[in-house]
Structures are given as C-alpha cells and as structure tokens.
Short mmCIF file of C-alpha atoms in Angstrom, two decimals:
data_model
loop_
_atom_site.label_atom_id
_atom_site.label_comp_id
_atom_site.label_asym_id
_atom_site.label_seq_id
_atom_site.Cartn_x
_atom_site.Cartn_y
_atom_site.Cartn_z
CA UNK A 24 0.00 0.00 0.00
CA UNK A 25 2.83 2.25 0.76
CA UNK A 26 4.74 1.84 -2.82
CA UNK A 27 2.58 3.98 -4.67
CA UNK A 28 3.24 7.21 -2.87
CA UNK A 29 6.85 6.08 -2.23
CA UNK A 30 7.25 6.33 -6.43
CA UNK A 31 5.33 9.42 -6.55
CA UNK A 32 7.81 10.81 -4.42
CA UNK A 33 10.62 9.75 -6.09
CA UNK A 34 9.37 10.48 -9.01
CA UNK A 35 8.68 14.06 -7.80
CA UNK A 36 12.44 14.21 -6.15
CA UNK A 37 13.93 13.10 -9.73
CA UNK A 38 11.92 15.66 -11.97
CA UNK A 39 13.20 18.38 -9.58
CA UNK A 40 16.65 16.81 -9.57
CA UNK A 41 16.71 16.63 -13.49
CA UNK A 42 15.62 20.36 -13.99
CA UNK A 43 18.55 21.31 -11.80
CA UNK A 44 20.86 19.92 -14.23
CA UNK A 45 19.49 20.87 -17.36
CA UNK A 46 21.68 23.25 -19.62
CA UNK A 47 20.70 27.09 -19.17
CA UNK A 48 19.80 27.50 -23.09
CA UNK A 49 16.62 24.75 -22.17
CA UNK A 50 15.26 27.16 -19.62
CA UNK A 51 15.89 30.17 -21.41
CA UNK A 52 13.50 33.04 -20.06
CA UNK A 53 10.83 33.82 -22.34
CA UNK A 54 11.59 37.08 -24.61
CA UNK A 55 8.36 38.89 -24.05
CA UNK A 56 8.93 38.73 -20.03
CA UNK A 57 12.80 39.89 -20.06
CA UNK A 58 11.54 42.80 -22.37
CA UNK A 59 8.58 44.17 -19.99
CA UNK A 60 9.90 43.34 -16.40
CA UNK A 61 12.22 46.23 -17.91
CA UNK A 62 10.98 49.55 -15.44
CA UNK A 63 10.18 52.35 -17.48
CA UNK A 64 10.15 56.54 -15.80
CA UNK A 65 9.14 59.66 -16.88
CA UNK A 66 10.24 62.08 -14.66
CA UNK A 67 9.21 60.52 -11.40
CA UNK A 68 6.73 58.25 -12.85
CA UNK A 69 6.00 54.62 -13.19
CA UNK A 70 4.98 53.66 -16.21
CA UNK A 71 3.48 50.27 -17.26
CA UNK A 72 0.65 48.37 -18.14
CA UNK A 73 -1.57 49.69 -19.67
CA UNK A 74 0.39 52.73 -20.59
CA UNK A 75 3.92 52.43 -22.74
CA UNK A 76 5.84 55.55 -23.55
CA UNK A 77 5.75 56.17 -27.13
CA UNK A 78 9.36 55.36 -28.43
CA UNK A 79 10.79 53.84 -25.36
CA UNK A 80 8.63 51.15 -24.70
CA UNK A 81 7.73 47.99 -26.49
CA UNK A 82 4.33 48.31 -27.35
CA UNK A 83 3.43 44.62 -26.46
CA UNK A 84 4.14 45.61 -22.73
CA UNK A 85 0.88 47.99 -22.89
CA UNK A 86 -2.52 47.96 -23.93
CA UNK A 87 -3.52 49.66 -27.43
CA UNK A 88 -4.53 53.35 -27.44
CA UNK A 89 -2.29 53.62 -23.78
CA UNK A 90 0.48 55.26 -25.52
CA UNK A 91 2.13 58.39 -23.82
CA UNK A 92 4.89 61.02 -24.61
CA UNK A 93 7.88 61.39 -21.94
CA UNK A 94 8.10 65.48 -23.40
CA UNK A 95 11.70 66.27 -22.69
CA UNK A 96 11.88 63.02 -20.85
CA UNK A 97 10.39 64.38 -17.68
CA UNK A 98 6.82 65.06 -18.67
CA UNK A 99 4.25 62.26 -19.27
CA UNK A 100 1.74 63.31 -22.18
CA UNK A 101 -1.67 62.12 -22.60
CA UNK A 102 -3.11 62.99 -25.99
CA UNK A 103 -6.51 62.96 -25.79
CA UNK A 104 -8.92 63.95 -29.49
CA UNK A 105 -8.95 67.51 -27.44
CA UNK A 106 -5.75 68.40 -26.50
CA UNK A 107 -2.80 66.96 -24.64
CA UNK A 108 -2.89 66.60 -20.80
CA UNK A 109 0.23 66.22 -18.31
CA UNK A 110 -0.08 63.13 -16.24
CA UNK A 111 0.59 64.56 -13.05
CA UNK A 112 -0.15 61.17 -11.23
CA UNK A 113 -1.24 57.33 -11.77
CA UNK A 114 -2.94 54.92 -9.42
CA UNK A 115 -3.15 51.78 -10.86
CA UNK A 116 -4.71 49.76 -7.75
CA UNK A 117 -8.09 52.12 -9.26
CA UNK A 118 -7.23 52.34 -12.68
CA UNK A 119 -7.22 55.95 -12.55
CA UNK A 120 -4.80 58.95 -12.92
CA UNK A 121 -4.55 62.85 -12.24
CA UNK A 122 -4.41 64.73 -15.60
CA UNK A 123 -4.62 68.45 -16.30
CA UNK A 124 -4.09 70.57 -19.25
CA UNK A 125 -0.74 70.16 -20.97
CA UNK A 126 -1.12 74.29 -23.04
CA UNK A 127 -1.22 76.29 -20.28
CA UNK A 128 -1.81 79.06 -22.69
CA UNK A 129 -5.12 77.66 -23.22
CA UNK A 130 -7.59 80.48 -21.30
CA UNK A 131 -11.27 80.47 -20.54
CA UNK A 132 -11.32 84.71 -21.73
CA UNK A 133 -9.55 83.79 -24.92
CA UNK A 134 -12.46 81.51 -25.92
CA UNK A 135 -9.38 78.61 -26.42
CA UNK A 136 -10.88 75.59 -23.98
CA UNK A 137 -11.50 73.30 -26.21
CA UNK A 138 -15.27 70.78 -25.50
CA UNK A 139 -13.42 67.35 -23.46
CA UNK A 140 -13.38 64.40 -25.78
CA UNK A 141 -12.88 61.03 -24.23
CA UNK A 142 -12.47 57.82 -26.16
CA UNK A 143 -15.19 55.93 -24.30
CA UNK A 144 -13.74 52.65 -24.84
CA UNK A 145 -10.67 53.81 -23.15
CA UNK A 146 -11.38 56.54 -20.61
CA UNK A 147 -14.56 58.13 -18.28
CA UNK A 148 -15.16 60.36 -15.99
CA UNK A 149 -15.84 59.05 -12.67
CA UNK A 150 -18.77 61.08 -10.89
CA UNK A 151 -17.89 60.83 -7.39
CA UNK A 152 -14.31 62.30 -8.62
CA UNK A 153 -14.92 64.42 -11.71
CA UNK A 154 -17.68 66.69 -12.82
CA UNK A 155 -18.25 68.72 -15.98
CA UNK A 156 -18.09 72.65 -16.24
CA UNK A 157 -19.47 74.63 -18.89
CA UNK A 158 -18.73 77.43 -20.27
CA UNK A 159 -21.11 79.70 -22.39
CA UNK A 160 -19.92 82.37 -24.71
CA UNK A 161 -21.27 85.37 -26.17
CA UNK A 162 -24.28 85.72 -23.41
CA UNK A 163 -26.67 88.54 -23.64
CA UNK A 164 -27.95 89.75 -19.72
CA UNK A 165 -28.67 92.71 -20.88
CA UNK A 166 -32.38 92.07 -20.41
CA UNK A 167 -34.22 92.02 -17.18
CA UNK A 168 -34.84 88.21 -17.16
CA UNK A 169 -31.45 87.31 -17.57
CA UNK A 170 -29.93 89.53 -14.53
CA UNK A 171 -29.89 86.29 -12.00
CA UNK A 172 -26.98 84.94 -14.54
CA UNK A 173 -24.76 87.73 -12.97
CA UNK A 174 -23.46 85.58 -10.37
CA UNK A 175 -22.29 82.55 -13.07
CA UNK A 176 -20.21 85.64 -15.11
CA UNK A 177 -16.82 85.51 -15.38
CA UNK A 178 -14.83 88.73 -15.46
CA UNK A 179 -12.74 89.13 -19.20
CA UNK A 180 -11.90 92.24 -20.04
CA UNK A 181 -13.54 94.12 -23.08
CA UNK A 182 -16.30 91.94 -22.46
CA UNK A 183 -19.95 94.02 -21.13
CA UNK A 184 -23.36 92.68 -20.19
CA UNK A 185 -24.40 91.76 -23.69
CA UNK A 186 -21.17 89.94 -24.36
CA UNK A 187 -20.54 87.66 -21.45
CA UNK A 188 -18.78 84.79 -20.11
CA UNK A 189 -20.53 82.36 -17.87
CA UNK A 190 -19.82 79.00 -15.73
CA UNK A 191 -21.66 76.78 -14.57
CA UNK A 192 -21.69 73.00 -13.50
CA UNK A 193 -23.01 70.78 -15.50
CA UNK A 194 -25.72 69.77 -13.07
CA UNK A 195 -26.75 72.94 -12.02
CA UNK A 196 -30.42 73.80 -12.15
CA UNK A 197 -30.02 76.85 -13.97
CA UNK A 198 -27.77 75.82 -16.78
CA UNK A 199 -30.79 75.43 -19.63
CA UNK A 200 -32.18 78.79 -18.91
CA UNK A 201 -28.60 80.07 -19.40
CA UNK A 202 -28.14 78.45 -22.26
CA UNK A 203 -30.71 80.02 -23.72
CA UNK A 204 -29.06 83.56 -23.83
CA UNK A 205 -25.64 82.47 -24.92
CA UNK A 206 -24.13 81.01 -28.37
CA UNK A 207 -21.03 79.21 -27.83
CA UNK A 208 -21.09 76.31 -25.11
CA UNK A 209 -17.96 74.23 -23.97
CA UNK A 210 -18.03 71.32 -21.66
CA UNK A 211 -14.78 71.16 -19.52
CA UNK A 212 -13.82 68.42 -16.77
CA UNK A 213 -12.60 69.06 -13.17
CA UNK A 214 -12.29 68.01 -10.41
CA UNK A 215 -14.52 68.48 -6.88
CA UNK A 216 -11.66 69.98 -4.83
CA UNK A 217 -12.69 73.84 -5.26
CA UNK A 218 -10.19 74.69 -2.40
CA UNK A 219 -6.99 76.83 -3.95
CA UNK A 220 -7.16 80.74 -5.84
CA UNK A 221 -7.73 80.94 -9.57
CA UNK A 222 -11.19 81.11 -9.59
CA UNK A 223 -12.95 79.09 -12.59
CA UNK A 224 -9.22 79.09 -14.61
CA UNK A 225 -7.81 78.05 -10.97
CA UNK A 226 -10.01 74.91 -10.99
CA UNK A 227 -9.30 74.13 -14.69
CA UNK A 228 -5.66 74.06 -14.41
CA UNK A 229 -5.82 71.78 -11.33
CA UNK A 230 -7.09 69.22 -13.21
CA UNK A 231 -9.48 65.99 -12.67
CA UNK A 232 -9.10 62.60 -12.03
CA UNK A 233 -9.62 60.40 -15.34
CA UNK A 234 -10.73 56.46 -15.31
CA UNK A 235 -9.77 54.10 -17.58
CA UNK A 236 -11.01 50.77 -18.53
CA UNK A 237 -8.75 47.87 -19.89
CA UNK A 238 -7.67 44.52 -18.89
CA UNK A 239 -6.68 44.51 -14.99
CA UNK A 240 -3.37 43.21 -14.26
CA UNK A 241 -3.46 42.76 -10.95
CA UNK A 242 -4.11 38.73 -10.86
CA UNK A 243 -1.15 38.55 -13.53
CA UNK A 244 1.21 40.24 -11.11
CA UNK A 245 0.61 38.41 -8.14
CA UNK A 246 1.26 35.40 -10.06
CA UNK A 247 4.47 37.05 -10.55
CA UNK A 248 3.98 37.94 -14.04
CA UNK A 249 4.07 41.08 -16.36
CA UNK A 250 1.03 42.26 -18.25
CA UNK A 251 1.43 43.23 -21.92
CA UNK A 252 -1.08 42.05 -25.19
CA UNK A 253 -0.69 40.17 -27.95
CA UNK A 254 -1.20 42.11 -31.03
CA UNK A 255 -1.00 38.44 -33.36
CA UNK A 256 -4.45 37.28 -31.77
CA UNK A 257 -4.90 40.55 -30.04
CA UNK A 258 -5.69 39.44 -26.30
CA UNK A 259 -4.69 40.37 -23.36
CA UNK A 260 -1.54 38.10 -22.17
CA UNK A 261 0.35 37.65 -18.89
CA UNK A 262 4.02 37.34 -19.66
CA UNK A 263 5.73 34.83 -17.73
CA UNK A 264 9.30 33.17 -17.36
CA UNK A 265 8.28 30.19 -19.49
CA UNK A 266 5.48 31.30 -21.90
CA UNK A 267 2.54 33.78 -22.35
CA UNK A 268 -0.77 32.95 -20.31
CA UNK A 269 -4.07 34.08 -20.67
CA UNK A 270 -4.67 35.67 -17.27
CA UNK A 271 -2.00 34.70 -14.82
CA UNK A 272 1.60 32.59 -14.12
CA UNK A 273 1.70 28.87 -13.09
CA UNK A 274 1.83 28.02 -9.20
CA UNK A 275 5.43 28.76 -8.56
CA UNK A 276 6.80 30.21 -11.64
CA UNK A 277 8.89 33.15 -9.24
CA UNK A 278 10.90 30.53 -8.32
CA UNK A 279 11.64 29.04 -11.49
CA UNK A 280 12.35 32.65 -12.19
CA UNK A 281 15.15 32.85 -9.59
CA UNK A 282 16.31 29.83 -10.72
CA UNK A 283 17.32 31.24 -13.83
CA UNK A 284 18.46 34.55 -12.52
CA UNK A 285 21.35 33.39 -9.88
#
C-alpha cells in the first residue's frame, strides 16, 4: 500500500533533480517577459501596463490606445482627441490617474478651452471624482430676465453685459435657462476639490481625475507575471518566465524565475 506514494515521491524528487541539471539555453527566459519586467520613468513616474511611452517602450508591454509622450523626458503626455494633458499622477490599484491641461496658454477669456473628448472605450469620468463645467460664450444679460446669470459671469476684459462669459456646473439647475441667452457652449472636466485661488481658470488648471477601462493586471502580477497584449491574436496576455498565459503565471513560476536569474 505504501509503494505507490513512495514512487510518486521519487518520481517528484527526480523531476526536480533533473531540472537542476538541465543546460541554461533549455530554460531560457521567455523574450516577451525579459523585455517588460524592464521599469520604465518619466520624470518621477512609473509607467506600465496599460500605458507604454511612445518610443521607449515595447508596445506589447501595454494595452492599445495607452500610448504616452515622456516630453523632454520628464513630462508624461496624454493625448486625448482635445488636447494633450500632463499626467501629473497614476494609481493603478483604481485604474485611474490625475491629468490636467498640458497648453497652459489655453484660457477660458480667450475663448481657447476646447469641449473634453474622451475615447469611451478607453477613458470616463468618474462622478464621485470628476464633474463637468461649462462654459457659455457670447451671453446677452442685458435684459431684465437674464440679470440672476450675474453671479455665473466671469470677469474678461472688453467683455460688457451683452457679451458675457458664464460658468456653470453641469448639473446645475439653472444651466438650460442660461443656455438660452448664450451662443457658444464648452463642456470642460474638473475636479470636486474647489479649495486653492484661480477662480474658474484656478479649478481648470488643477485638473481631474480620469478612469480608464482595460484589462486589470493585478491577478497577472501576483502570479508574478508582467502584463502586456498580444497584437498576433490581439488578447490580453500575462508574460511569464516560461510562456505567455491568458490571465495569470503557473503556481510557482517566481521561483523558477530565480532559478534562472542566480
């Protein structure tokens, strides 16, 4: 009764023993692993999966449309169909980051804030981070029922009470009625944290917290691998020391790892 488990065993002991010996060349590292478990900065920023810096990084180690621009290899870029924002932080336990306007020339008086534009497959706006503010050009409260609006106006100069600025939240009560004696509207995100001075162009440049939705690596990186896609049969993939898996590494696959490394 006791032979079967006694061969297992020894079985088990040999396998071990024979891996031990094999040559180095058998139990080469796979490629796409060595190339993302590389760690990639700008400035004082991680960045991996699901971003990879345009240039510098392998694209397999990211997820498509994730690409950003180290500008002068300090400053991570996020081109958005608006505009570019600086990435001024990433969490990637809540797949979210801190993002605010890249042009700081851009100016709420100089009409140059351009309507937000978020690939929706890619990136939303979380509501209990991020709101919307709009902007309305070219108002008219010159006439009597338009006098509440007063307190929504934003002081540019050369501008009088039939050509105003306003802004308003998106969900504020008010904002149809406005709407009604302006032209121009522009939709602008930011963020709930109205503490700091600047007024309205204050809480525009501080930015807002952007989501964004792609395959989470956290289950591949526990296993001890490193996230990246697979643009042949483009899926996600979890690169590991002896293949590519679809969501995570084999049970310990770190210590093959360390095998190879001493």
């Amino acid at each position: 009764m006791n032979q079967i488990p006694s061969f297992t065993l020894t079985l088990t002991l040999f396998s071990l023993l024979s891996l031990l010996f094999l040559p180095r060349t058998a139990l080469a590292v796979d490629e796409n692993f060595t190339i993302c478990s590389v760690p990639r900065y700008c400035g004082k920023l991680n960045i991996k999966f699901p971003f990879f810096i345009e240039e510098q990084t392998e694209p397999r180690c990211g997820y498509p449309g994730f690409k950003i621009h180290c500008r002068n290899k300090t400053i991570p870029i996020l081109s958005l169909p608006d505009g570019n924002y600086t990435i001024n932080d990433i969490f990637y336990q809540t797949q979210s980051l801190h993002v605010s306007q890249a042009e700081r020339d851009a100016a709420v008086c100089s009409h140059s804030i351009r309507n937000i534009s978020l690939p929706e497959d890619r990136y939303y706006l979380d509501a209990r981070t991020s709101t919307e503010m709009v902007l309305l050009f070219s108002c008219n409260l010159a006439s009597q029922p338009s006098w509440e609006l007063s307190k929504y106006k934003i002081d540019c100069a050369g501008e009088s009470e039939s050509n105003s600025t306003l802004a308003l939240f998106k969900d504020d009560p008010k904002l149809s009625f406005a709407s009604g004696f302006c032209g121009e509207r522009v939709g602008a995100a930011v963020g709930f944290d109205h503490r700091g001075s600047g007024g309205v162009e204050g809480l525009l440049n501080r930015g807002f917290v952007l989501n964004w939705t792609a395959s989470n690596c956290s289950v591949c990186e526990k296993s001890g691998g490193w996230c990246g896609f697979d643009y042949g049969s483009y899926h996600f993939k979890c690169f590991c020391p002896d293949r590519p898996h679809a969501a995570r590494c084999s049970p310990g696959m770190h210590l093959f790892y360390l095998f190879l490394s001493c």
